Every structure is written in structure tokens, then in C-alpha cells.
Short mmCIF file of C-alpha atoms in Angstrom, two decimals:
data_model
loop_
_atom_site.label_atom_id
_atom_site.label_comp_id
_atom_site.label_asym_id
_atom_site.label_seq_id
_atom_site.Cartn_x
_atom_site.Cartn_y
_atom_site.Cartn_z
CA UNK X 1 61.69 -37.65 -129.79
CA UNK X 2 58.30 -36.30 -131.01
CA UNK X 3 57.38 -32.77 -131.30
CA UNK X 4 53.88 -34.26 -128.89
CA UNK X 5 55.79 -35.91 -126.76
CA UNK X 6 58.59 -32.88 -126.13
CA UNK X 7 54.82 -30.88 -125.58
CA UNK X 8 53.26 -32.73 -122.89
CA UNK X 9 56.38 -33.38 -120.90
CA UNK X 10 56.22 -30.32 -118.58
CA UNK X 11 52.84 -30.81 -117.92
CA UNK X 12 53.86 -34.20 -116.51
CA UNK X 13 56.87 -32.95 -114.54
CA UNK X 14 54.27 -30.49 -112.81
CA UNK X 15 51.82 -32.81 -112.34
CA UNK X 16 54.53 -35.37 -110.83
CA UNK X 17 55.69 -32.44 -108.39
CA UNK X 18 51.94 -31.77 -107.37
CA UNK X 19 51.31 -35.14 -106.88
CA UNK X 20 54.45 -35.88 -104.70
CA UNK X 21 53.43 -32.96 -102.97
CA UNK X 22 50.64 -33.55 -101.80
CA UNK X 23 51.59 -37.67 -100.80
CA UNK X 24 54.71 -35.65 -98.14
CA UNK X 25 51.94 -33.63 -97.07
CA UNK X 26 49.56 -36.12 -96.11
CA UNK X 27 52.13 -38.39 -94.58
CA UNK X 28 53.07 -35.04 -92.80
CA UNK X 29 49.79 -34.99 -91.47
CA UNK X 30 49.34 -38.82 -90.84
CA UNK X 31 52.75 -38.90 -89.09
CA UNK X 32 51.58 -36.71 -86.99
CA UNK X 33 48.69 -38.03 -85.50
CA UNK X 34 50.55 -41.64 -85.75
CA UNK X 35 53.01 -39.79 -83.70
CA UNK X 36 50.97 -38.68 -80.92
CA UNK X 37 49.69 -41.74 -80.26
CA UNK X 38 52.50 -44.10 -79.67
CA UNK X 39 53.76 -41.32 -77.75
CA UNK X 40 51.01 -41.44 -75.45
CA UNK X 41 50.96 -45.10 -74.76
CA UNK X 42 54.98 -44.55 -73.78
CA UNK X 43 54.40 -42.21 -71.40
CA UNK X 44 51.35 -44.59 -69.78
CA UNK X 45 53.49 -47.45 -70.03
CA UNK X 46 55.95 -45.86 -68.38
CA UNK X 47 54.18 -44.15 -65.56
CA UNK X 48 52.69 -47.90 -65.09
CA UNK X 49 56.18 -49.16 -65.11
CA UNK X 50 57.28 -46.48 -62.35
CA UNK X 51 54.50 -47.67 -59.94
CA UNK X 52 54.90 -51.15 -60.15
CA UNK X 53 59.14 -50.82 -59.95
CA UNK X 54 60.22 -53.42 -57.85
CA UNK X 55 56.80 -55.72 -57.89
CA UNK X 56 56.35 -58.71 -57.78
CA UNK X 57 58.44 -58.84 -54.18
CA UNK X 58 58.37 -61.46 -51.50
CA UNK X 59 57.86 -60.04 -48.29
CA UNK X 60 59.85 -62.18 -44.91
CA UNK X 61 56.82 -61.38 -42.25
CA UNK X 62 56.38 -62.72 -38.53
CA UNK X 63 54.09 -65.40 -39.93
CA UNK X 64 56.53 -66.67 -43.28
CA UNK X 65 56.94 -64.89 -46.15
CA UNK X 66 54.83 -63.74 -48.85
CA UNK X 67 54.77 -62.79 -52.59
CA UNK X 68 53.19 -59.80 -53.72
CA UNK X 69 52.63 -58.97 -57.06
CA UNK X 70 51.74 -55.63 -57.61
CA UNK X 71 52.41 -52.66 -55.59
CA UNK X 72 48.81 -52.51 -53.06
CA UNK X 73 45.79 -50.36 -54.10
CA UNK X 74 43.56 -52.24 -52.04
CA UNK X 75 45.07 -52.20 -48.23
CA UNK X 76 43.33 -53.86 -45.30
CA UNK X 77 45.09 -53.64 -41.90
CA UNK X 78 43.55 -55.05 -38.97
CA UNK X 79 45.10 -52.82 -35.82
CA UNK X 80 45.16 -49.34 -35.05
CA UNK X 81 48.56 -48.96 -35.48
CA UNK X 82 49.16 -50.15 -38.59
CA UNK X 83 46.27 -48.66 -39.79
CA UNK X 84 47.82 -45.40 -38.66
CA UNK X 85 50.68 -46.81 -40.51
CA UNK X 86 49.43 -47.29 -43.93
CA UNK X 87 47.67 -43.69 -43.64
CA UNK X 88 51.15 -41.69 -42.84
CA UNK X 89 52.09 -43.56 -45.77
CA UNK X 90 49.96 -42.52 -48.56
CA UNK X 91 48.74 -45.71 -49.22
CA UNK X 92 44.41 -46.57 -49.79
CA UNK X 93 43.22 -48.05 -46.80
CA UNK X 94 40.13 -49.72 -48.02
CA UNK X 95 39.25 -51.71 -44.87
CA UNK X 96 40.87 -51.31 -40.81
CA UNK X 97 39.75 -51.32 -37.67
CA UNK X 98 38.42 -48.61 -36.66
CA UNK X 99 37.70 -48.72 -32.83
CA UNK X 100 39.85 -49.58 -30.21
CA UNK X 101 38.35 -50.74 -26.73
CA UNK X 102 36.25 -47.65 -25.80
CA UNK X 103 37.66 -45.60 -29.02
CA UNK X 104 34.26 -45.38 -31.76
CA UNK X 105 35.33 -44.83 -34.86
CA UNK X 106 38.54 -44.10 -36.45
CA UNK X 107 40.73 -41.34 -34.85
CA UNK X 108 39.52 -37.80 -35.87
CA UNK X 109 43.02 -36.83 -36.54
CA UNK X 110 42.94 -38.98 -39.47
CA UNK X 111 40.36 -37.13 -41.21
CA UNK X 112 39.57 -37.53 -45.01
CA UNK X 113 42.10 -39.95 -45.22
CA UNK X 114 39.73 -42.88 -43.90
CA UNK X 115 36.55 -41.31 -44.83
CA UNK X 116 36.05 -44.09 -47.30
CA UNK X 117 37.77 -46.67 -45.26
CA UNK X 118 35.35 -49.30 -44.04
CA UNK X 119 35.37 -50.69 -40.63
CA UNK X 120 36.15 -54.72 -40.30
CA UNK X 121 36.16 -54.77 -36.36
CA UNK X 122 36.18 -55.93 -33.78
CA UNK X 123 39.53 -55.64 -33.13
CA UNK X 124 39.59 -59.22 -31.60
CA UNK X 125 37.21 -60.71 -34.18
CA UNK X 126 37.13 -59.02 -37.23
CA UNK X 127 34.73 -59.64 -40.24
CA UNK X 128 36.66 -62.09 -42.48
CA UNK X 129 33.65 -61.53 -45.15
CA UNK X 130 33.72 -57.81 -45.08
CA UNK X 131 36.94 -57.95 -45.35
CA UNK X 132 36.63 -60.19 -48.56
CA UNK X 133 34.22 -58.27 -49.81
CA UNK X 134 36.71 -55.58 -50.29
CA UNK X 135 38.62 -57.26 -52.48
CA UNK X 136 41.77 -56.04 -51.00
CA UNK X 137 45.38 -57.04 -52.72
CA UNK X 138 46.93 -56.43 -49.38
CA UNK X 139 46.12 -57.58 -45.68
CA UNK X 140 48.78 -56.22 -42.57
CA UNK X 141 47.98 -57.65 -39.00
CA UNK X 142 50.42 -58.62 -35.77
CA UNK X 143 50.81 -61.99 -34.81
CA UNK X 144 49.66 -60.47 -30.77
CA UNK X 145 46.18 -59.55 -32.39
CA UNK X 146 45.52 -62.28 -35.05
CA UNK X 147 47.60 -64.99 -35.04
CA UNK X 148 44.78 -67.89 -35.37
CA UNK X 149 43.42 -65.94 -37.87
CA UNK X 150 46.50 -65.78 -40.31
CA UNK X 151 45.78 -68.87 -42.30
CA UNK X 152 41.72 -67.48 -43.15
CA UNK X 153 42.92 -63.97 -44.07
CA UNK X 154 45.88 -65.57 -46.35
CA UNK X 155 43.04 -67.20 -48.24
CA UNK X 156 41.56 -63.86 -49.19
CA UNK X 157 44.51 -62.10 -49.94
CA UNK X 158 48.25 -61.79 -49.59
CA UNK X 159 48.83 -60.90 -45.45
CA UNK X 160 51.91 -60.04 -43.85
CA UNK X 161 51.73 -59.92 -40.03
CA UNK X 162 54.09 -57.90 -37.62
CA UNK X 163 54.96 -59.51 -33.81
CA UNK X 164 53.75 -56.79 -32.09
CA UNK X 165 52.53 -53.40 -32.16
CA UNK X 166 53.98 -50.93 -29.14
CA UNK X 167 57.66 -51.19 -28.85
CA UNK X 168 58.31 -51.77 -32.65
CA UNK X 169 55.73 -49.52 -33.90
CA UNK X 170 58.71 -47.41 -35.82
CA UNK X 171 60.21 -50.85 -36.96
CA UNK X 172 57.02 -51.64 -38.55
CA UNK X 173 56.83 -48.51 -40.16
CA UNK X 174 59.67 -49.99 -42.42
CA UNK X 175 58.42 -53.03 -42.44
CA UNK X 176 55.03 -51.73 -44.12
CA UNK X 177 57.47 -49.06 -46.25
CA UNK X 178 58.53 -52.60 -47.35
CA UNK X 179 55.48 -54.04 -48.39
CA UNK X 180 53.80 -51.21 -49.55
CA UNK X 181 56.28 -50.00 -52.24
CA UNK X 182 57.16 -47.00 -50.40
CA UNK X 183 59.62 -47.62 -48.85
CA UNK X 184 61.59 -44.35 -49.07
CA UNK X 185 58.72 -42.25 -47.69
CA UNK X 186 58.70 -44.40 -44.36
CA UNK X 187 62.58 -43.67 -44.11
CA UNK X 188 61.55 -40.21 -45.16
CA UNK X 189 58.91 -39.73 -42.22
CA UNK X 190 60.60 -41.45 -39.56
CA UNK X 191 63.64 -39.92 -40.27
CA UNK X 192 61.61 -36.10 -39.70
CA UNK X 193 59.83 -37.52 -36.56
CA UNK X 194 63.25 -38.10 -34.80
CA UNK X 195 64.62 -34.91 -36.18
CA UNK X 196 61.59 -32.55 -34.35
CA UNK X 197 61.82 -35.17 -31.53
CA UNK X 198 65.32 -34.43 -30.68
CA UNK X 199 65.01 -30.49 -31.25
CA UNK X 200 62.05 -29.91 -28.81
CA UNK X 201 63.65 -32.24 -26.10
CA UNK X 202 66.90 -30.67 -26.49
CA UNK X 203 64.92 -27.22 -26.14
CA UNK X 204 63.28 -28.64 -23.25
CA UNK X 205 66.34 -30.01 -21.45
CA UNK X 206 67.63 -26.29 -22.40
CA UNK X 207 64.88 -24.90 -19.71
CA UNK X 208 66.93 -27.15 -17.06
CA UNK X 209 65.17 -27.58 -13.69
CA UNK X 210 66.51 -31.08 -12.54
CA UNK X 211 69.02 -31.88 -9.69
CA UNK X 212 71.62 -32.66 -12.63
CA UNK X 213 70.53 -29.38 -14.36
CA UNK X 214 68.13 -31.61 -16.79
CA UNK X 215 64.38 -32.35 -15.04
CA UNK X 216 63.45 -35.79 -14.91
CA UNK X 217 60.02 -37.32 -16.27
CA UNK X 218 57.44 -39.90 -15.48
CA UNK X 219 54.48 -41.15 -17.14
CA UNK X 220 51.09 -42.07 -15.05
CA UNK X 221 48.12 -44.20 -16.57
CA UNK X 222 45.22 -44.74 -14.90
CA UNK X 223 42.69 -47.69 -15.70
CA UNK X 224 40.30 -49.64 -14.30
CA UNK X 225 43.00 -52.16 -12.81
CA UNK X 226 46.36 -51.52 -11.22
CA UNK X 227 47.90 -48.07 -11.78
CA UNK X 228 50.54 -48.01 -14.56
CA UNK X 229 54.10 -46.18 -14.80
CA UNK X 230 54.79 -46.38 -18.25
CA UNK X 231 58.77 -47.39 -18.84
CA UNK X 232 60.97 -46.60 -21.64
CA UNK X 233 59.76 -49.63 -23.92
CA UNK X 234 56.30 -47.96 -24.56
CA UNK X 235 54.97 -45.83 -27.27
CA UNK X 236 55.30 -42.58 -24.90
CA UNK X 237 58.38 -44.26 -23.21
CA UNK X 238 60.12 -44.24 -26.43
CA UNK X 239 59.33 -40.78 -27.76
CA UNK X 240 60.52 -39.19 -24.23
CA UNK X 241 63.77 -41.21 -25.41
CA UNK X 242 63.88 -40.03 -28.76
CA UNK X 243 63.95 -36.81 -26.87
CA UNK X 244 66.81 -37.03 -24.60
CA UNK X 245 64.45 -36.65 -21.79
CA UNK X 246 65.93 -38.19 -18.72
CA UNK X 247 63.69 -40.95 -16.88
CA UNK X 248 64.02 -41.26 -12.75
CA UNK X 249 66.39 -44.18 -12.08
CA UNK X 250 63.55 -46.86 -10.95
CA UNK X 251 61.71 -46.03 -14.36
CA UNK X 252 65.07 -46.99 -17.00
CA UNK X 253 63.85 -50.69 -17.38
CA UNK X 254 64.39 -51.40 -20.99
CA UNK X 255 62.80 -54.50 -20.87
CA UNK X 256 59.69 -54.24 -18.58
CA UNK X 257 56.82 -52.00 -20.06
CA UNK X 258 55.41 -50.79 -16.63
CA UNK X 259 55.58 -50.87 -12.75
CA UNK X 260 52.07 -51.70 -11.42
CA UNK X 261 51.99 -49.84 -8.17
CA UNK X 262 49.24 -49.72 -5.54
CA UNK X 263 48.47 -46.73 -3.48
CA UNK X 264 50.77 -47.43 -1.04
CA UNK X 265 53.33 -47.50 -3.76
CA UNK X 266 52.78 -43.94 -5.08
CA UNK X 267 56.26 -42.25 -4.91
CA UNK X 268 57.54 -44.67 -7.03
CA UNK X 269 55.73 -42.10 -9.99
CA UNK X 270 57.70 -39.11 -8.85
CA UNK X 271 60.26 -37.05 -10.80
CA UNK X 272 60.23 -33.18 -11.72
CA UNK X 273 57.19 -33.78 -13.80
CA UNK X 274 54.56 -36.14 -14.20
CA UNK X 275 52.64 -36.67 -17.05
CA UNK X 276 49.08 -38.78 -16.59
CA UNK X 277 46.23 -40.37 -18.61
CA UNK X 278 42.97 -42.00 -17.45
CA UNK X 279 41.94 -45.32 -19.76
CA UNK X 280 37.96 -45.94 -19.58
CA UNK X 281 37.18 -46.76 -16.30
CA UNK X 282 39.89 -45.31 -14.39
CA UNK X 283 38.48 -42.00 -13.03
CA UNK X 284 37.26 -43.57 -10.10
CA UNK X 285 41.26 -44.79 -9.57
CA UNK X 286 42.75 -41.66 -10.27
CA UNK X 287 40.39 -39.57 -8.13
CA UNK X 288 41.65 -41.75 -4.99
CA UNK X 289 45.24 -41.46 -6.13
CA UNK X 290 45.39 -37.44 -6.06
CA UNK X 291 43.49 -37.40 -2.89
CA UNK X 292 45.81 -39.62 -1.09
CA UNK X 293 48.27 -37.81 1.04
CA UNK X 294 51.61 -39.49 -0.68
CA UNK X 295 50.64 -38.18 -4.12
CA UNK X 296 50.47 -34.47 -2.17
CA UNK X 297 54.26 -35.27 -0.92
CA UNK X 298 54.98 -35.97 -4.97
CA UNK X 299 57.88 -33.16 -5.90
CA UNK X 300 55.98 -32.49 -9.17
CA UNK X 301 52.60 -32.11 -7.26
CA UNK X 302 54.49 -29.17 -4.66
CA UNK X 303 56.14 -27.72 -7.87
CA UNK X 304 52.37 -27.93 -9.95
CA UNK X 305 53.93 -29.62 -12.29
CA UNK X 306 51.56 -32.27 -13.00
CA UNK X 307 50.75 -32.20 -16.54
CA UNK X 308 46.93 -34.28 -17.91
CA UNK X 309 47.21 -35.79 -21.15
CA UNK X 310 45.40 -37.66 -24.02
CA UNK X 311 45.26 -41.49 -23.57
CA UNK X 312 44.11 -42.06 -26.68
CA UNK X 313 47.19 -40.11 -28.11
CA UNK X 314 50.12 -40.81 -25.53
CA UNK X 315 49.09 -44.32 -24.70
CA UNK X 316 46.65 -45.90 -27.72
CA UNK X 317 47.71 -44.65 -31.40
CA UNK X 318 51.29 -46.24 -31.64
CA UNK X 319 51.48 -44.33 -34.34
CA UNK X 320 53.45 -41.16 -36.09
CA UNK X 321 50.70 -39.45 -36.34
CA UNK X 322 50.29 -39.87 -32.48
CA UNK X 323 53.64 -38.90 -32.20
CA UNK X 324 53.39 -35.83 -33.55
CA UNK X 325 50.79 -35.48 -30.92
CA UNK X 326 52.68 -35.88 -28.17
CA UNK X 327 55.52 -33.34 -29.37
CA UNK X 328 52.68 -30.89 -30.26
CA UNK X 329 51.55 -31.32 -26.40
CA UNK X 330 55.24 -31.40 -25.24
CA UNK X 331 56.27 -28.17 -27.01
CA UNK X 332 53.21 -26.68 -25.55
CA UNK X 333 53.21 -27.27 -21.91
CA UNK X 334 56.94 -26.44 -22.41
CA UNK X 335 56.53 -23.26 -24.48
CA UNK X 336 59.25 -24.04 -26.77
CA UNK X 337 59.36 -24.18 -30.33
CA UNK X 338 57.16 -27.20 -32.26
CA UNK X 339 59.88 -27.82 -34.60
CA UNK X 340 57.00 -27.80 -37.34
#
């Protein structure tokens, strides 16, 4: 080998390491940034993949079934239950109905969770092209509200329809759970309504006060019509159930919803309390009723223990948030713990 060549060699050697150097450093810094991005789009890609778990489902309804193919962002429901329903369930109510007979508006209760929710009423006609004009992915009705309308609103979106709204109003709470993608926070929030439900009636029962050492309770709703004794299949009949509160024996029908009963008829409404509500129109009824001298004989009129309620709450939401209501008012006239 050449004295030249044995010269220059450690000047190559050092520029080789110098060049290799710098080639793992910029790779270092390439890597890097190629790094963060692929790393990125995993985590998006797998948030996405978390939201739509379990999509595309077909849903078994009251009207068929129905496939849905993404978990809902864009939620119409078309009764004031069930848009009670999608609200307790975190899901964005674009479009519902938002009055109910004299009711304007959606329920205050609700508050900013339908403040952009759009009202498609009337309940018994609603506005098939507002309601398309919200583009909604998802449309819930009952077959008792809309049933010749099922085939229009199935052309706008997918629709699943309940039966009914009052005596399966916790049935349909799964049922939407269902459809909805959420279906462990329905089982989650029924599950804590019948928890506080059975802790303030068992308080309440605790007071004592009946015959039997538990009081008995009966529930009075005035309209503009016959007077109504609401029985154990209605939306206040079943929370006094969930309670454990004891009905008088001509008010345990499980199959009827009321007793209409004239004046003439009044002690059929007595127990050791009596809780009453007055639907639009009724005043004039109710004002009759309490001056008649049978309601005076009433044992929870001697004992004052006649208890006024909200109709719109005890008789109208069908709803857990309504239920909540009623145990708020329960644990109050009762002065016993909330259960909160």
C-alpha cells in the first residue's frame, strides 16, 4: 500500500463516522415526527372504533325490525316520553316533540339539554319535512302515537317504534339503551331509580300510620271529563310500587289503568293519603269534588292528609326524569331522606 494512500485513510474513517452520524441523527429526528403521527391516527381510529362497537345492529321494534348502521348522532323522537328517554341517556336529540296537550314547550326540567332541540309537533301530526330537514340517522316513536305514519318516517330515516308509552315506559328505556348504543347506561339509570325508589318508600312505610302498621295510598286526577283514580299500571301507579307503598284493595287492578268515578262515587279514592292532580280543564271538577260532603267524610281529608301534586310530573312525563320528581315530592311531604 502507498505511503498517499496509508495518509488519507484516517481522514476517510472520520469523515465516514461524521457522515454516518449525522444520517442516525436525522433518521432520529425523522422517526420521530413519523412516529407521532401514525400514533395519532391509532388513537383516532381507535376512539372511532370504541363509539361505533357493536354498529351496524338490527333493531326487533313494534313495527319490524331495523338495521342501523352507526351508533345515532342525529336522534328524532316523536313523544314526550321517549324524548325524555333519549335525554336521560346522553344521546343528541336533534328534533322531538316538544308540547304535550296544554304543555308549551319542552319540560323546563330538561334544561340545556334540548336547548338546541327543534320542535316537530304536533304530537298527533308532526312535521315529516322538519323532521327531514334534520337529517336525523335515528327516528323513535310508539305505534299508539304514530302508527300510520311509520312507513313516511322510515323513508327519511331508520325508525324504531315502541307499543306504548305509560306502563312500559322503563321497558323502553332498554329498548332505546338498545338502539342507541348505550345500552349499559339505561341498565345503569334504571337500576339507581329503583334503588332510591325502594329506600324512600321503605323510609316512608318506616313512619307507619296504616291499619296494618303501613298507610295506604291513592292517586286522584282531575280533568275535564270523568274523575280518574290512577291504578298500579300507570306511570305514578308504578313508582308507588317500586316503592312498596301499599294501594287500598279496590285500587290493586294490574290490568285496568283507572276507575272513572262520579261524585257519587267518591269514597272509592280514600286511603290514609291521597295524592291529586288537576289536567287543563279540570279545576272546575275538582272544586265540586272537595266541596261535596263525601270527599269531607274521606279519612285522609279528617287526617289533612291530602297531598296537591304536579300533573305534568306525576301524570304526563313517563319519564326518569319525572320519576325522580315524584320521589323528590315523596321524600318531601314525607320528610325523609331523598336518597340523592
Amino acid at each position: 500500500m502507498s505511503t498517499f494512500t496509508q495518509r488519507r485513510r484516517p481522514g476517510r474513517i472520520a469523515a465516514a463516522v461524521l457522515t454516518a452520524a449525522m444520517a442516525l441523527s436525522l433518521a432520529a429526528c425523522g422517526g420521530s415526527s413519523d412516529d407521532k403521527k401514525p400514533a395519532a391516527e391509532s388513537s383516532a381510529s381507535k376512539a372511532g372504533a370504541a363509539e361505533s362497537a357493536g354498529f351496524p345492529r338490527t333493531v326487533t321494534h313494534d313495527k319490524g325490525k331495523t338495521e342501523i348502521k352507526a351508533k345515532p348522532k342525529r336522534v328524532v323522537a316523536l313523544d314526550n316520553s321517549l324524548v325524555e328517554a333519549v335525554v336521560a341517556l346522553d344521546a343528541p336529540l336533534v328534533g322531538g316533540i316538544g308540547s304535550y296537550r296544554d304543555q308549551k314547550g319542552f319540560p323546563a326540567y330538561l334544561g340545556d339539554a334540548v336547548k338546541e332541540t327543534k320542535d316537530v309537533g304536533p304530537l298527533d301530526n308532526p312535521n315529516l319535512e322538519a323532521i327531514a330537514a334534520l337529517k336525523p340517522d335515528l327516528i323513535v316513536s310508539a305505534t299508539v302515537r304514530h302508527a300510520d305514519f311509520y312507513d313516511r318516517l322510515s323513508q327519511i330515516a331508520p325508525t324504531v317504534f315502541v307499543k306504548t308509552t305509560g306502563p312500559i315506559w322503563k321497558e323502553n328505556i332498554t329498548f332505546l339503551g338498545e338502539a342507541l348504543g348505550q345500552e349499559e347506561k339505561a341498565a345503569a339509570k334504571l337500576t339507581a331509580y329503583q334503588t332510591r325508589a325502594k329506600k324512600i318508600g321503605d323510609a316512608i312505610n318506616a313512619k307507619g300510620g296504616g291499619a296494618n302498621g303501613k298507610p295506604t295510598f291513592s292517586i286522584v286526577r282531575f280533568l275535564d271529563g270523568p274523575t280518574r283514580i290512577m291504578l298500579p299500571k300507570t306511570f305514578s301507579g308504578i313508582i308507588l310500587s317500586d316503592m312498596g307503598l301499599t294501594r287500598p284493595e279496590n285500587q290493586r287492578d294490574e290490568v285496568k289503568f283507572n276507575i272513572e268515578i262520579s261524585e257519587e262515587q267518591i269514597q272509592q279514592a280514600d286511603a290514609d293519603h291521597i295524592f291529586m292532580t288537576t289536567f287543563s280543564g279540570g279545576d272546575e271538577r275538582k272544586k265540586k269534588f272537595l266541596a261535596n260532603p263525601l270527599w269531607q267524610r274521606l279519612n285522609a281529608v279528617q287526617k289533612n292528609q291530602v297531598h296537591e301534586v304536579e300533573d305534568a310530573t306525576w301524570m304526563t312525563s313517563v319519564s326518569l326524569q319525572g320519576a325522580d320528581l315524584v320521589l323528590d315530592d315523596l321524600a318531601k311531604i314525607f320528610q325523609v331522606d331523598p336518597a340523592k
